[in-house]
């Protein structure tokens, strides 16, 4: 699988839990950072409050430690009417640490709305592989 966006992540001491590895909830924060980079590269205005996460699914493969070099590789794998699904891989010091799928809903006036054509075209142009629904 090819990913059009890769984002380096700096592990912070505050990301660690009592076992001295990155807390499981922080994986989703890292994914959110990568999703923001993806959307900016696609030209989406992320400050308008038009995106909301509706679902998240995480497969934890290995713990991330404080000294690990972390990178998130992200793509959009499916676009529906008012939502899209991202797929990302979290890599820690060259090893797969997690696979994450997130469903994001496009809102207008607080209600789900059709994803704008300009965003659909930007996703199509940014992606290396075919996106289901586009």
PDB file of C-alpha atoms in Angstrom:
ATOM      1  CA  UNK A   1       0.000   0.000   0.000  1.00  0.00           C
ATOM      2  CA  UNK A   2       1.260   3.460  -0.887  1.00  0.00           C
ATOM      3  CA  UNK A   3       0.737   6.508   1.309  1.00  0.00           C
ATOM      4  CA  UNK A   4       0.746  10.053  -0.090  1.00  0.00           C
ATOM      5  CA  UNK A   5       1.437  11.658   3.304  1.00  0.00           C
ATOM      6  CA  UNK A   6       4.008  10.717   5.925  1.00  0.00           C
ATOM      7  CA  UNK A   7       4.367  12.723   9.121  1.00  0.00           C
ATOM      8  CA  UNK A   8       7.170  12.477  11.678  1.00  0.00           C
ATOM      9  CA  UNK A   9       6.007  12.539  15.295  1.00  0.00           C
ATOM     10  CA  UNK A  10       8.065  13.534  18.326  1.00  0.00           C
ATOM     11  CA  UNK A  11       7.261  11.371  21.347  1.00  0.00           C
ATOM     12  CA  UNK A  12       6.807  13.567  24.422  1.00  0.00           C
ATOM     13  CA  UNK A  13       7.422  12.401  27.976  1.00  0.00           C
ATOM     14  CA  UNK A  14       3.785  13.239  28.736  1.00  0.00           C
ATOM     15  CA  UNK A  15       2.700  10.677  26.088  1.00  0.00           C
ATOM     16  CA  UNK A  16       4.002   7.833  28.271  1.00  0.00           C
ATOM     17  CA  UNK A  17       2.000   5.751  30.706  1.00  0.00           C
ATOM     18  CA  UNK A  18       3.205   4.111  33.919  1.00  0.00           C
ATOM     19  CA  UNK A  19       4.707   1.235  31.899  1.00  0.00           C
ATOM     20  CA  UNK A  20       6.933   3.792  30.136  1.00  0.00           C
ATOM     21  CA  UNK A  21       5.453   3.334  26.681  1.00  0.00           C
ATOM     22  CA  UNK A  22       3.122   5.596  24.716  1.00  0.00           C
ATOM     23  CA  UNK A  23      -0.404   5.420  26.131  1.00  0.00           C
ATOM     24  CA  UNK A  24      -2.853   3.661  23.828  1.00  0.00           C
ATOM     25  CA  UNK A  25      -5.079   6.765  23.508  1.00  0.00           C
ATOM     26  CA  UNK A  26      -2.123   8.840  22.292  1.00  0.00           C
ATOM     27  CA  UNK A  27      -1.910   6.706  19.134  1.00  0.00           C
ATOM     28  CA  UNK A  28      -5.157   8.376  18.066  1.00  0.00           C
ATOM     29  CA  UNK A  29      -3.679  11.808  18.795  1.00  0.00           C
ATOM     30  CA  UNK A  30      -0.710  10.987  16.554  1.00  0.00           C
ATOM     31  CA  UNK A  31      -3.159   9.852  13.870  1.00  0.00           C
ATOM     32  CA  UNK A  32      -5.091  13.112  14.242  1.00  0.00           C
ATOM     33  CA  UNK A  33      -1.890  15.093  13.657  1.00  0.00           C
ATOM     34  CA  UNK A  34      -1.235  13.121  10.462  1.00  0.00           C
ATOM     35  CA  UNK A  35      -4.861  13.558   9.320  1.00  0.00           C
ATOM     36  CA  UNK A  36      -4.519  17.311   9.766  1.00  0.00           C
ATOM     37  CA  UNK A  37      -1.391  17.318   7.593  1.00  0.00           C
ATOM     38  CA  UNK A  38      -3.212  15.250   4.961  1.00  0.00           C
ATOM     39  CA  UNK A  39      -6.185  17.608   4.891  1.00  0.00           C
ATOM     40  CA  UNK A  40      -3.956  20.686   4.635  1.00  0.00           C
ATOM     41  CA  UNK A  41      -2.077  19.064   1.725  1.00  0.00           C
ATOM     42  CA  UNK A  42      -5.471  18.454   0.095  1.00  0.00           C
ATOM     43  CA  UNK A  43      -6.260  22.156   0.526  1.00  0.00           C
ATOM     44  CA  UNK A  44      -9.044  21.699   3.077  1.00  0.00           C
ATOM     45  CA  UNK A  45      -9.678  24.499   5.548  1.00  0.00           C
ATOM     46  CA  UNK A  46      -9.448  22.579   8.796  1.00  0.00           C
ATOM     47  CA  UNK A  47     -10.200  25.584  10.986  1.00  0.00           C
ATOM     48  CA  UNK A  48     -13.838  25.790   9.872  1.00  0.00           C
ATOM     49  CA  UNK A  49     -14.979  22.994  12.160  1.00  0.00           C
ATOM     50  CA  UNK A  50     -16.342  20.940   9.259  1.00  0.00           C
ATOM     51  CA  UNK A  51     -14.758  17.632  10.279  1.00  0.00           C
ATOM     52  CA  UNK A  52     -15.718  15.344  13.137  1.00  0.00           C
ATOM     53  CA  UNK A  53     -14.392  11.879  13.915  1.00  0.00           C
ATOM     54  CA  UNK A  54     -17.253   9.379  14.020  1.00  0.00           C
ATOM     55  CA  UNK A  55     -15.381   6.091  14.463  1.00  0.00           C
ATOM     56  CA  UNK A  56     -11.881   4.873  15.240  1.00  0.00           C
ATOM     57  CA  UNK A  57     -10.442   1.385  15.056  1.00  0.00           C
ATOM     58  CA  UNK A  58      -6.901   0.665  16.276  1.00  0.00           C
ATOM     59  CA  UNK A  59      -4.874  -2.513  15.905  1.00  0.00           C
ATOM     60  CA  UNK A  60      -1.942  -2.229  18.298  1.00  0.00           C
ATOM     61  CA  UNK A  61       1.051  -4.180  17.006  1.00  0.00           C
ATOM     62  CA  UNK A  62       3.848  -3.124  19.342  1.00  0.00           C
ATOM     63  CA  UNK A  63       4.474  -0.520  22.028  1.00  0.00           C
ATOM     64  CA  UNK A  64       6.047   2.816  21.198  1.00  0.00           C
ATOM     65  CA  UNK A  65       8.854   3.846  23.534  1.00  0.00           C
ATOM     66  CA  UNK A  66      10.140   7.302  24.402  1.00  0.00           C
ATOM     67  CA  UNK A  67      13.312   7.042  22.296  1.00  0.00           C
ATOM     68  CA  UNK A  68      11.561   5.619  19.221  1.00  0.00           C
ATOM     69  CA  UNK A  69      11.554   7.555  15.972  1.00  0.00           C
ATOM     70  CA  UNK A  70       7.869   7.675  15.005  1.00  0.00           C
ATOM     71  CA  UNK A  71       6.268   8.241  11.606  1.00  0.00           C
ATOM     72  CA  UNK A  72       2.609   8.094  10.583  1.00  0.00           C
ATOM     73  CA  UNK A  73       1.812   7.094   7.004  1.00  0.00           C
ATOM     74  CA  UNK A  74      -1.775   8.029   6.070  1.00  0.00           C
ATOM     75  CA  UNK A  75      -4.156   7.815   3.141  1.00  0.00           C
ATOM     76  CA  UNK A  76      -7.870   8.031   2.455  1.00  0.00           C
ATOM     77  CA  UNK A  77      -9.129   4.639   1.377  1.00  0.00           C
ATOM     78  CA  UNK A  78     -12.862   5.318   0.960  1.00  0.00           C
ATOM     79  CA  UNK A  79     -15.077   8.347   0.310  1.00  0.00           C
ATOM     80  CA  UNK A  80     -18.824   8.198   0.849  1.00  0.00           C
ATOM     81  CA  UNK A  81     -21.503  10.843   0.566  1.00  0.00           C
ATOM     82  CA  UNK A  82     -20.817  12.729   3.814  1.00  0.00           C
ATOM     83  CA  UNK A  83     -17.855  10.814   5.229  1.00  0.00           C
ATOM     84  CA  UNK A  84     -14.471   9.399   4.380  1.00  0.00           C
ATOM     85  CA  UNK A  85     -12.325   6.691   5.929  1.00  0.00           C
ATOM     86  CA  UNK A  86      -8.621   7.087   6.540  1.00  0.00           C
ATOM     87  CA  UNK A  87      -6.150   4.274   6.963  1.00  0.00           C
ATOM     88  CA  UNK A  88      -2.824   4.881   8.629  1.00  0.00           C
ATOM     89  CA  UNK A  89       0.162   2.950   9.806  1.00  0.00           C
ATOM     90  CA  UNK A  90       2.199   4.054  12.790  1.00  0.00           C
ATOM     91  CA  UNK A  91       5.871   3.148  12.516  1.00  0.00           C
ATOM     92  CA  UNK A  92       8.251   3.217  15.485  1.00  0.00           C
ATOM     93  CA  UNK A  93      11.980   2.921  14.805  1.00  0.00           C
ATOM     94  CA  UNK A  94      11.245   1.166  11.508  1.00  0.00           C
ATOM     95  CA  UNK A  95       8.759  -1.338  12.940  1.00  0.00           C
ATOM     96  CA  UNK A  96       5.000  -1.326  12.482  1.00  0.00           C
ATOM     97  CA  UNK A  97       3.416  -0.246  15.787  1.00  0.00           C
ATOM     98  CA  UNK A  98      -0.270   0.204  14.835  1.00  0.00           C
ATOM     99  CA  UNK A  99      -2.841   0.219  12.055  1.00  0.00           C
ATOM    100  CA  UNK A 100      -5.624   2.779  12.437  1.00  0.00           C
ATOM    101  CA  UNK A 101      -8.872   3.337  10.549  1.00  0.00           C
ATOM    102  CA  UNK A 102     -10.903   6.474  11.228  1.00  0.00           C
ATOM    103  CA  UNK A 103     -14.233   7.583   9.776  1.00  0.00           C
ATOM    104  CA  UNK A 104     -14.526  11.356   9.467  1.00  0.00           C
ATOM    105  CA  UNK A 105     -17.855  13.085   8.789  1.00  0.00           C
ATOM    106  CA  UNK A 106     -18.194  16.389   6.923  1.00  0.00           C
ATOM    107  CA  UNK A 107     -20.572  18.779   8.700  1.00  0.00           C
ATOM    108  CA  UNK A 108     -22.300  21.920   7.525  1.00  0.00           C
ATOM    109  CA  UNK A 109     -24.325  23.876  10.088  1.00  0.00           C
ATOM    110  CA  UNK A 110     -23.786  21.024  12.524  1.00  0.00           C
ATOM    111  CA  UNK A 111     -25.310  18.342  10.294  1.00  0.00           C
ATOM    112  CA  UNK A 112     -23.751  15.735   7.969  1.00  0.00           C
ATOM    113  CA  UNK A 113     -23.517  17.102   4.435  1.00  0.00           C
ATOM    114  CA  UNK A 114     -22.120  15.985   1.103  1.00  0.00           C
ATOM    115  CA  UNK A 115     -18.346  16.262   0.967  1.00  0.00           C
ATOM    116  CA  UNK A 116     -17.629  19.190  -1.387  1.00  0.00           C
ATOM    117  CA  UNK A 117     -16.499  18.332  -4.910  1.00  0.00           C
ATOM    118  CA  UNK A 118     -13.339  20.432  -4.468  1.00  0.00           C
ATOM    119  CA  UNK A 119     -12.282  18.209  -1.556  1.00  0.00           C
ATOM    120  CA  UNK A 120     -13.152  15.037  -3.482  1.00  0.00           C
ATOM    121  CA  UNK A 121     -11.000  16.227  -6.401  1.00  0.00           C
ATOM    122  CA  UNK A 122      -8.138  17.177  -4.069  1.00  0.00           C
ATOM    123  CA  UNK A 123      -8.209  13.713  -2.496  1.00  0.00           C
ATOM    124  CA  UNK A 124      -8.230  12.093  -5.934  1.00  0.00           C
ATOM    125  CA  UNK A 125      -5.238  14.197  -7.000  1.00  0.00           C
ATOM    126  CA  UNK A 126      -3.274  13.543  -3.811  1.00  0.00           C
ATOM    127  CA  UNK A 127      -3.780   9.787  -3.614  1.00  0.00           C
ATOM    128  CA  UNK A 128      -1.383   7.420  -5.328  1.00  0.00           C
ATOM    129  CA  UNK A 129      -3.764   4.464  -5.369  1.00  0.00           C
ATOM    130  CA  UNK A 130      -7.460   4.327  -6.245  1.00  0.00           C
ATOM    131  CA  UNK A 131      -9.893   5.468  -3.549  1.00  0.00           C
ATOM    132  CA  UNK A 132     -13.134   3.570  -3.179  1.00  0.00           C
ATOM    133  CA  UNK A 133     -16.086   5.877  -3.934  1.00  0.00           C
ATOM    134  CA  UNK A 134     -14.132   8.340  -6.109  1.00  0.00           C
TER     135      UNK A 134
END
